[in-house]
Amino acid sequence: MTSPASSSDREKVVSKLPAWLRQALKIRAAQHGIEIQTAVEQGISDWCSLASATANVDTSGADSFSTFLPPGQWEQFREIATDRRVSLIQGLAQSVQLWLDSNPTPDVARPDVTRRIIVCNQKGGVGKTAITAGLGEALAEDANTLHPVRVAKALTKALRASETYGDETEPDESPLDIENLPGPGLRILLVDFDPQCHLTNQLGGTPLPMNGDSLTNHMAGDPKGNLRDLIISVDEEHFGDRLHLLPACNDAFLLDVRLSAVRAREAALERALAPLETDYDVIIVDCPPSLGLSMDAAAYYGRRREGEKTGQSGALIVVQAEDSSADAYDLLTTQIDDLRGDLQVDIDYLGIVVNLYDSRRGYIATSSLQGWVDIKDPRVVGLIGDLKEQKEAVRVKQPLLSYAPKSQQAVGMRALAREVL
């Protein structure tokens, strides 16, 4: 968003607007990436340029509204409102409505090619599932609603805040910059590719039965139906049917064995999911803690396709601020680099997410975090604290961003989503 002008550049004016119009102005200005005061200035300027007042706006229940305008604009507005025999409140409401009409809600920016994000690390317990779910939820949030987002650009700022204020700091108490922004409004498919079915269970789904159809069957070339029929919608009330889940089945424990008999097995996941891609803007795959054939298939699915820009699809690596994550990271990147060389494909790293961070664990946590930050390529794109809201959301089997939308973890997930975008 554009930087607000200082009060020395503008003069403060106070009037009234109805709550519904203030909210519409706030959301639309955020959608267009401009300050509210700039939108009001444009609206008043356009209204003053009209030959006459526009249609009356319902101003019942109007309450105090203040903004900053260029010197002299408000006086000019008052004079024109008087000439038109329109109250200041009605004239301001008409000006705001005129700006809203002239600046309609922008279309959701959709990718030309369905983006494929592979959330991975062969080490279990780092929270890949929580990151998969949180990222998907953040990308699917309503584009016509404002949500609190952490907009601090420097990770060192986040680290400094965590060390100073602790990990229980609420968003409105934190020195990190919080801004209310519209949701991306994207159509998201979460793929539970882990036979342990954690993503399925956490989001309130039911693992697929062993004797039915599954992603494993489609990858092994033995489908029993249409993969679309297995997909379920997640919390439609909050996400408006933009967030879907392909549940897991325990038969994925046998996937590596079944893939060993499949031709071009590295492309098995792509063959299975390709028919679904036209329905979604982003497909996010929650990978198992494995370095087997299934991980090869996932990494290959995230490769950069012909005509796709660098960094649109690829691997998002989840780690913790401790030593064992570093060992697992080396194993994973070695596997991906080997796959790159063997198959002559480009697999991009989308970044590192440091999850379950708690500076109160002392030097090991803070020094490990600094070690991740120092890598630079891939860079750290997210820092998510080890807080109670995520555990509570899992317990009640609800998405974090609908269970605790203003929590520090939710704010961080939205920041991650915008870094990935």
Short mmCIF file of C-alpha atoms in Angstrom, two decimals:
data_model
loop_
_atom_site.label_atom_id
_atom_site.label_comp_id
_atom_site.label_asym_id
_atom_site.label_seq_id
_atom_site.Cartn_x
_atom_site.Cartn_y
_atom_site.Cartn_z
CA MET A 1 0.00 0.00 0.00
CA THR A 2 1.09 3.55 -0.54
CA SER A 3 2.64 5.32 2.42
CA PRO A 4 0.27 7.69 4.24
CA ALA A 5 0.99 11.38 3.96
CA SER A 6 1.98 13.12 7.14
CA SER A 7 -0.45 15.45 8.92
CA SER A 8 1.78 18.37 7.94
CA ASP A 9 0.97 17.66 4.27
CA ARG A 10 -2.77 17.42 4.84
CA GLU A 11 -5.45 18.73 7.14
CA LYS A 12 -7.60 16.58 9.38
CA VAL A 13 -11.33 16.71 8.73
CA VAL A 14 -14.11 15.13 10.78
CA SER A 15 -17.54 14.19 9.48
CA LYS A 16 -19.78 11.13 9.59
CA LEU A 17 -20.31 8.00 7.49
CA PRO A 18 -22.55 4.96 7.99
CA ALA A 19 -20.69 1.87 9.21
CA TRP A 20 -21.45 -0.18 6.09
CA LEU A 21 -19.97 2.50 3.84
CA ARG A 22 -16.87 2.91 6.03
CA GLN A 23 -16.28 -0.84 5.88
CA ALA A 24 -16.78 -0.99 2.11
CA LEU A 25 -14.32 1.89 1.70
CA LYS A 26 -11.76 0.24 3.96
CA ILE A 27 -11.91 -3.07 2.08
CA ARG A 28 -11.92 -1.59 -1.42
CA ALA A 29 -9.02 0.74 -0.68
CA ALA A 30 -7.01 -2.23 0.62
CA GLN A 31 -7.91 -4.25 -2.49
CA HIS A 32 -6.53 -1.47 -4.70
CA GLY A 33 -3.49 -0.99 -2.48
CA ILE A 34 -4.11 2.66 -1.59
CA GLU A 35 -4.73 4.57 1.63
CA ILE A 36 -8.29 5.38 2.68
CA GLN A 37 -7.49 9.10 2.70
CA THR A 38 -6.36 8.87 -0.94
CA ALA A 39 -9.61 7.16 -1.92
CA VAL A 40 -11.67 9.82 -0.13
CA GLU A 41 -9.64 12.59 -1.78
CA GLN A 42 -10.29 11.09 -5.22
CA GLY A 43 -13.97 10.60 -4.47
CA ILE A 44 -14.47 14.19 -3.28
CA SER A 45 -12.55 15.56 -6.24
CA ASP A 46 -14.69 13.59 -8.70
CA TRP A 47 -17.90 14.54 -6.87
CA CYS A 48 -17.01 18.21 -6.94
CA SER A 49 -16.38 17.95 -10.69
CA LEU A 50 -19.90 16.65 -11.38
CA ALA A 51 -22.58 18.97 -12.70
CA SER A 52 -24.86 18.02 -9.80
CA ALA A 53 -25.13 15.72 -6.81
CA THR A 54 -25.57 11.99 -7.40
CA ALA A 55 -28.35 9.80 -6.02
CA ASN A 56 -28.89 9.96 -2.28
CA VAL A 57 -27.08 7.42 -0.12
CA ASP A 58 -28.66 5.95 2.99
CA THR A 59 -26.76 7.61 5.83
CA SER A 60 -28.89 6.37 8.72
CA GLY A 61 -26.78 5.48 11.73
CA ALA A 62 -23.85 7.53 10.44
CA ASP A 63 -21.04 7.77 12.97
CA SER A 64 -17.87 9.81 13.35
CA PHE A 65 -15.40 9.48 10.48
CA SER A 66 -12.11 11.36 10.20
CA THR A 67 -9.49 11.51 7.49
CA PHE A 68 -6.74 13.75 6.11
CA LEU A 69 -7.24 15.76 2.92
CA PRO A 70 -5.10 18.22 0.93
CA PRO A 71 -5.32 21.76 2.28
CA GLY A 72 -8.37 23.59 0.92
CA GLN A 73 -10.20 20.56 -0.48
CA TRP A 74 -12.63 20.31 2.40
CA GLU A 75 -13.54 24.00 2.17
CA GLN A 76 -14.17 23.66 -1.56
CA PHE A 77 -16.29 20.59 -0.86
CA ARG A 78 -18.32 22.49 1.77
CA GLU A 79 -19.02 25.31 -0.66
CA ILE A 80 -20.17 22.97 -3.43
CA ALA A 81 -22.31 20.94 -1.01
CA THR A 82 -23.98 24.18 0.13
CA ASP A 83 -24.65 25.24 -3.49
CA ARG A 84 -26.21 21.84 -4.17
CA ARG A 85 -28.20 22.00 -0.94
CA VAL A 86 -26.67 18.73 0.22
CA SER A 87 -25.56 18.09 3.79
CA LEU A 88 -21.88 17.45 4.38
CA ILE A 89 -22.66 13.92 5.57
CA GLN A 90 -24.72 13.18 2.45
CA GLY A 91 -22.14 14.79 0.17
CA LEU A 92 -19.32 12.79 1.71
CA ALA A 93 -21.35 9.57 1.43
CA GLN A 94 -22.04 10.32 -2.24
CA SER A 95 -18.33 11.01 -2.81
CA VAL A 96 -17.30 7.72 -1.23
CA GLN A 97 -19.98 5.82 -3.16
CA LEU A 98 -18.81 7.50 -6.36
CA TRP A 99 -15.26 6.32 -5.69
CA LEU A 100 -16.50 2.79 -4.98
CA ASP A 101 -18.47 2.77 -8.24
CA SER A 102 -15.45 4.04 -10.16
CA ASN A 103 -13.11 1.49 -8.56
CA PRO A 104 -14.88 -1.88 -8.57
CA THR A 105 -13.58 -4.92 -6.74
CA PRO A 106 -10.56 -6.19 -8.71
CA ASP A 107 -10.61 -9.71 -10.05
CA VAL A 108 -8.69 -12.33 -8.10
CA ALA A 109 -5.21 -12.66 -9.64
CA ARG A 110 -5.05 -16.25 -10.81
CA PRO A 111 -1.88 -17.97 -12.08
CA ASP A 112 -1.62 -18.93 -15.74
CA VAL A 113 -0.39 -22.37 -14.71
CA THR A 114 -1.68 -24.16 -11.62
CA ARG A 115 1.01 -23.72 -8.98
CA ARG A 116 2.24 -26.86 -7.22
CA ILE A 117 3.78 -26.52 -3.78
CA ILE A 118 5.49 -29.55 -2.24
CA VAL A 119 5.74 -29.23 1.55
CA CYS A 120 8.51 -31.56 2.60
CA ASN A 121 11.23 -32.73 5.00
CA GLN A 122 12.16 -36.32 5.64
CA LYS A 123 12.27 -35.59 9.37
CA GLY A 124 8.96 -36.19 11.10
CA GLY A 125 7.52 -33.93 13.77
CA VAL A 126 8.59 -30.61 12.27
CA GLY A 127 5.00 -29.61 11.51
CA LYS A 128 4.74 -30.06 7.74
CA THR A 129 1.04 -30.77 8.07
CA ALA A 130 0.35 -27.61 10.07
CA ILE A 131 2.23 -25.52 7.50
CA THR A 132 0.42 -27.21 4.59
CA ALA A 133 -2.96 -26.52 6.16
CA GLY A 134 -2.14 -22.98 7.31
CA LEU A 135 -0.67 -21.97 3.96
CA GLY A 136 -3.66 -23.35 2.08
CA GLU A 137 -6.10 -21.65 4.43
CA ALA A 138 -4.33 -18.31 4.09
CA LEU A 139 -4.33 -18.52 0.29
CA ALA A 140 -8.05 -19.36 0.23
CA GLU A 141 -9.28 -16.57 2.52
CA ASP A 142 -11.99 -14.26 1.23
CA ALA A 143 -10.79 -11.46 -1.06
CA ASN A 144 -13.68 -9.27 0.14
CA THR A 145 -12.74 -9.48 3.81
CA LEU A 146 -9.78 -7.98 5.65
CA HIS A 147 -7.50 -10.23 7.69
CA PRO A 148 -4.57 -9.32 9.99
CA VAL A 149 -1.25 -10.03 8.29
CA ARG A 150 2.29 -9.65 9.62
CA VAL A 151 4.10 -7.48 7.12
CA ALA A 152 7.55 -7.25 8.74
CA LYS A 153 9.99 -7.85 5.89
CA ALA A 154 13.16 -8.58 7.84
CA LEU A 155 13.23 -11.88 9.68
CA THR A 156 15.70 -10.36 12.13
CA LYS A 157 12.88 -8.05 13.22
CA ALA A 158 10.70 -11.07 13.96
CA LEU A 159 13.55 -12.72 15.84
CA ARG A 160 14.19 -9.60 17.88
CA ALA A 161 10.50 -9.30 18.76
CA SER A 162 10.28 -12.96 19.76
CA GLU A 163 13.32 -12.68 22.01
CA THR A 164 12.08 -9.49 23.63
CA TYR A 165 8.39 -10.16 24.04
CA GLY A 166 8.17 -13.95 24.20
CA ASP A 167 6.09 -16.26 22.09
CA GLU A 168 2.77 -15.65 23.81
CA THR A 169 2.61 -12.07 22.50
CA GLU A 170 -0.72 -11.25 20.86
CA PRO A 171 -0.66 -9.53 17.45
CA ASP A 172 -1.87 -6.19 18.81
CA GLU A 173 0.85 -6.21 21.46
CA SER A 174 3.74 -7.12 19.17
CA PRO A 175 6.15 -4.59 17.68
CA LEU A 176 5.85 -6.44 14.38
CA ASP A 177 3.89 -4.54 11.74
CA ILE A 178 0.33 -5.84 11.43
CA GLU A 179 -1.80 -4.72 8.51
CA ASN A 180 -5.36 -5.68 7.60
CA LEU A 181 -5.34 -6.97 4.02
CA PRO A 182 -7.83 -8.74 1.75
CA GLY A 183 -7.47 -12.49 1.40
CA PRO A 184 -6.00 -13.83 -1.87
CA GLY A 185 -9.26 -15.65 -2.64
CA LEU A 186 -7.56 -18.50 -4.50
CA ARG A 187 -8.95 -21.97 -5.18
CA ILE A 188 -6.80 -24.39 -3.20
CA LEU A 189 -6.47 -28.18 -3.15
CA LEU A 190 -4.65 -29.73 -0.21
CA VAL A 191 -3.33 -33.21 -0.96
CA ASP A 192 -2.70 -35.50 2.00
CA PHE A 193 0.16 -37.58 0.60
CA ASP A 194 1.13 -39.02 3.99
CA PRO A 195 -0.17 -42.51 4.91
CA GLN A 196 -0.41 -41.36 8.53
CA CYS A 197 -3.38 -39.20 7.43
CA HIS A 198 -2.50 -36.30 9.76
CA LEU A 199 -3.77 -33.58 7.40
CA THR A 200 -7.02 -35.43 6.81
CA ASN A 201 -7.65 -35.90 10.52
CA GLN A 202 -6.62 -32.36 11.50
CA LEU A 203 -9.09 -30.79 9.08
CA GLY A 204 -11.97 -32.96 10.21
CA GLY A 205 -11.92 -35.37 7.29
CA THR A 206 -12.10 -39.16 7.33
CA PRO A 207 -9.23 -41.27 5.94
CA LEU A 208 -10.24 -43.22 2.86
CA PRO A 209 -11.03 -46.92 3.39
CA MET A 210 -8.38 -49.46 2.39
CA ASN A 211 -10.79 -51.35 0.13
CA GLY A 212 -11.89 -48.26 -1.81
CA ASP A 213 -10.34 -45.81 -4.23
CA SER A 214 -7.37 -43.62 -3.29
CA LEU A 215 -4.59 -41.44 -4.67
CA THR A 216 -2.29 -44.45 -4.30
CA ASN A 217 -4.44 -46.49 -6.67
CA HIS A 218 -4.42 -43.72 -9.26
CA MET A 219 -0.64 -43.37 -9.01
CA ALA A 220 -0.20 -47.12 -9.35
CA GLY A 221 -2.36 -47.21 -12.47
CA ASP A 222 -5.23 -49.05 -10.78
CA PRO A 223 -7.96 -46.43 -10.27
CA LYS A 224 -11.38 -47.50 -9.03
CA GLY A 225 -13.20 -44.30 -9.91
CA ASN A 226 -12.79 -40.57 -10.49
CA LEU A 227 -10.31 -38.88 -8.15
CA ARG A 228 -12.62 -35.84 -7.99
CA ASP A 229 -15.20 -37.94 -6.19
CA LEU A 230 -12.81 -38.32 -3.22
CA ILE A 231 -12.30 -34.59 -2.69
CA ILE A 232 -14.08 -32.84 0.18
CA SER A 233 -14.63 -29.14 0.95
CA VAL A 234 -13.09 -27.69 4.11
CA ASP A 235 -15.11 -25.27 6.29
CA GLU A 236 -17.26 -23.79 3.52
CA GLU A 237 -18.71 -21.22 5.91
CA HIS A 238 -15.29 -19.57 6.34
CA PHE A 239 -13.55 -20.36 3.03
CA GLY A 240 -16.55 -20.30 0.70
CA ASP A 241 -15.82 -23.60 -1.10
CA ARG A 242 -12.37 -22.38 -2.15
CA LEU A 243 -10.47 -24.82 0.11
CA HIS A 244 -10.61 -28.52 -0.74
CA LEU A 245 -8.89 -31.63 0.58
CA LEU A 246 -7.94 -34.89 -1.08
CA PRO A 247 -7.90 -37.23 1.93
CA ALA A 248 -5.21 -39.83 2.51
CA CYS A 249 -5.52 -43.57 2.85
CA ASN A 250 -3.33 -45.91 4.86
CA ASP A 251 -2.59 -47.80 1.63
CA ALA A 252 0.03 -45.12 0.92
CA PHE A 253 2.34 -47.12 3.21
CA LEU A 254 2.58 -49.51 0.24
CA LEU A 255 3.08 -46.79 -2.36
CA ASP A 256 6.83 -47.20 -2.85
CA VAL A 257 6.40 -50.93 -3.42
CA ARG A 258 3.61 -50.38 -5.94
CA LEU A 259 5.52 -47.60 -7.71
CA SER A 260 8.50 -49.90 -8.26
CA ALA A 261 6.41 -51.70 -10.89
CA VAL A 262 5.17 -48.55 -12.60
CA ARG A 263 6.74 -47.12 -15.75
CA ALA A 264 7.99 -43.52 -15.44
CA ARG A 265 7.19 -43.75 -11.74
CA GLU A 266 8.58 -40.29 -11.02
CA ALA A 267 5.62 -38.86 -12.99
CA ALA A 268 2.99 -40.97 -11.19
CA LEU A 269 1.74 -38.16 -8.93
CA GLU A 270 1.52 -35.78 -11.86
CA ARG A 271 -0.48 -38.27 -13.93
CA ALA A 272 -2.92 -38.67 -11.05
CA LEU A 273 -3.36 -34.98 -10.22
CA ALA A 274 -3.13 -33.44 -13.70
CA PRO A 275 -6.87 -33.88 -14.43
CA LEU A 276 -7.66 -31.82 -11.31
CA GLU A 277 -5.44 -28.85 -12.09
CA THR A 278 -8.00 -26.91 -14.11
CA ASP A 279 -10.16 -26.68 -10.97
CA TYR A 280 -7.50 -25.03 -8.77
CA ASP A 281 -5.08 -22.14 -8.64
CA VAL A 282 -2.69 -23.86 -6.22
CA ILE A 283 -2.23 -27.51 -5.26
CA ILE A 284 -0.31 -28.07 -2.03
CA VAL A 285 1.05 -31.54 -1.28
CA ASP A 286 1.73 -32.60 2.32
CA CYS A 287 4.58 -35.07 1.85
CA PRO A 288 5.41 -38.02 4.11
CA PRO A 289 8.65 -38.04 6.16
CA SER A 290 10.36 -40.20 3.57
CA LEU A 291 13.12 -40.12 0.97
CA GLY A 292 11.68 -42.96 -1.09
CA LEU A 293 10.03 -43.18 -4.50
CA SER A 294 7.00 -41.26 -3.29
CA MET A 295 9.21 -38.27 -2.50
CA ASP A 296 10.75 -38.51 -5.97
CA ALA A 297 7.25 -38.37 -7.45
CA ALA A 298 6.33 -35.37 -5.29
CA ALA A 299 9.50 -33.46 -6.16
CA TYR A 300 9.01 -34.18 -9.86
CA TYR A 301 5.42 -32.91 -9.63
CA GLY A 302 6.73 -29.62 -8.25
CA ARG A 303 9.25 -29.16 -11.07
CA ARG A 304 9.17 -26.00 -13.18
CA ARG A 305 7.16 -26.65 -16.30
CA GLU A 306 7.75 -25.17 -19.73
CA GLY A 307 6.64 -21.55 -19.76
CA GLU A 308 6.32 -21.38 -15.97
CA LYS A 309 8.18 -18.62 -14.16
CA THR A 310 10.89 -19.43 -11.64
CA GLY A 311 9.58 -19.75 -8.11
CA GLN A 312 5.95 -20.39 -9.02
CA SER A 313 6.10 -24.07 -8.09
CA GLY A 314 8.58 -26.15 -6.15
CA ALA A 315 9.61 -27.38 -2.71
CA LEU A 316 8.76 -25.59 0.53
CA ILE A 317 10.96 -27.04 3.28
CA VAL A 318 9.72 -27.07 6.87
CA VAL A 319 12.34 -27.17 9.63
CA GLN A 320 12.72 -26.46 13.31
CA ALA A 321 15.34 -24.38 15.06
CA GLU A 322 17.36 -27.35 16.26
CA ASP A 323 20.26 -29.47 14.99
CA SER A 324 18.47 -32.59 13.71
CA SER A 325 16.47 -30.50 11.22
CA ALA A 326 19.75 -29.43 9.63
CA ASP A 327 20.78 -33.06 9.05
CA ALA A 328 17.39 -33.88 7.52
CA TYR A 329 17.57 -30.77 5.35
CA ASP A 330 20.89 -31.90 3.89
CA LEU A 331 19.44 -35.33 3.03
CA LEU A 332 16.38 -33.82 1.37
CA THR A 333 18.26 -31.27 -0.71
CA THR A 334 20.70 -33.97 -1.81
CA GLN A 335 17.79 -36.08 -3.05
CA ILE A 336 16.24 -33.15 -4.90
CA ASP A 337 19.57 -32.18 -6.44
CA ASP A 338 20.14 -35.77 -7.57
CA LEU A 339 16.68 -35.82 -9.15
CA ARG A 340 17.45 -32.57 -10.93
CA GLY A 341 20.59 -34.07 -12.43
CA ASP A 342 19.21 -37.52 -13.23
CA LEU A 343 16.05 -36.30 -14.96
CA GLN A 344 17.39 -32.95 -16.22
CA VAL A 345 14.58 -30.94 -14.66
CA ASP A 346 14.38 -27.65 -12.76
CA ILE A 347 13.02 -28.00 -9.24
CA ASP A 348 12.88 -24.66 -7.45
CA TYR A 349 13.16 -24.14 -3.72
CA LEU A 350 10.33 -21.85 -2.61
CA GLY A 351 11.95 -21.29 0.75
CA ILE A 352 12.39 -22.51 4.30
CA VAL A 353 9.75 -22.27 7.00
CA VAL A 354 11.08 -22.35 10.56
CA ASN A 355 8.19 -23.88 12.49
CA LEU A 356 7.42 -24.40 16.19
CA TYR A 357 9.86 -21.65 17.13
CA ASP A 358 10.24 -20.68 20.78
CA SER A 359 13.09 -18.37 21.74
CA ARG A 360 12.65 -19.38 25.39
CA ARG A 361 14.48 -22.59 24.51
CA GLY A 362 17.56 -20.44 24.55
CA TYR A 363 20.77 -20.47 22.58
CA ILE A 364 20.03 -23.64 20.58
CA ALA A 365 16.82 -22.13 19.20
CA THR A 366 18.15 -18.63 18.50
CA SER A 367 21.47 -19.75 17.03
CA SER A 368 19.75 -22.40 14.88
CA LEU A 369 17.31 -19.81 13.57
CA GLN A 370 20.21 -17.56 12.66
CA GLY A 371 21.80 -20.51 10.88
CA TRP A 372 18.70 -20.93 8.71
CA VAL A 373 18.59 -17.21 7.98
CA ASP A 374 22.24 -17.28 6.93
CA ILE A 375 21.58 -19.87 4.20
CA LYS A 376 20.09 -17.16 1.92
CA ASP A 377 19.26 -19.58 -0.89
CA PRO A 378 16.74 -20.92 -0.21
CA ARG A 379 15.79 -18.08 2.05
CA VAL A 380 13.62 -18.25 5.15
CA VAL A 381 10.09 -17.23 4.13
CA GLY A 382 8.25 -17.97 7.35
CA LEU A 383 8.70 -18.05 11.11
CA ILE A 384 5.83 -19.71 13.00
CA GLY A 385 5.77 -19.81 16.79
CA ASP A 386 5.07 -22.82 18.99
CA LEU A 387 1.77 -21.60 20.43
CA LYS A 388 -1.35 -23.18 21.87
CA GLU A 389 -3.82 -22.12 19.15
CA GLN A 390 -2.51 -24.61 16.59
CA LYS A 391 -2.70 -27.46 19.09
CA GLU A 392 -6.23 -26.42 20.05
CA ALA A 393 -7.32 -26.27 16.41
CA VAL A 394 -5.97 -29.78 15.85
CA ARG A 395 -7.79 -31.03 18.94
CA VAL A 396 -11.16 -29.70 17.74
CA LYS A 397 -10.36 -30.63 14.09
CA GLN A 398 -10.84 -27.13 12.72
CA PRO A 399 -8.67 -25.04 10.40
CA LEU A 400 -6.41 -22.73 12.41
CA LEU A 401 -7.44 -19.63 10.46
CA SER A 402 -11.11 -20.10 11.21
CA TYR A 403 -10.57 -21.33 14.78
CA ALA A 404 -8.20 -18.53 15.82
CA PRO A 405 -8.06 -16.03 12.92
CA LYS A 406 -6.34 -13.28 14.92
CA SER A 407 -3.77 -15.48 16.66
CA GLN A 408 -0.06 -14.88 16.15
CA GLN A 409 0.21 -18.17 14.24
CA ALA A 410 -2.64 -17.21 11.90
CA VAL A 411 -1.02 -13.83 11.28
CA GLY A 412 2.25 -15.63 10.50
CA MET A 413 0.56 -18.07 8.12
CA ARG A 414 -0.83 -15.16 6.12
CA ALA A 415 2.61 -13.60 5.99
CA LEU A 416 3.99 -16.92 4.70
CA ALA A 417 1.30 -17.08 2.04
CA ARG A 418 2.24 -13.65 0.75
CA GLU A 419 5.92 -14.54 0.72
CA VAL A 420 5.16 -17.65 -1.33
CA LEU A 421 2.92 -15.68 -3.67
#
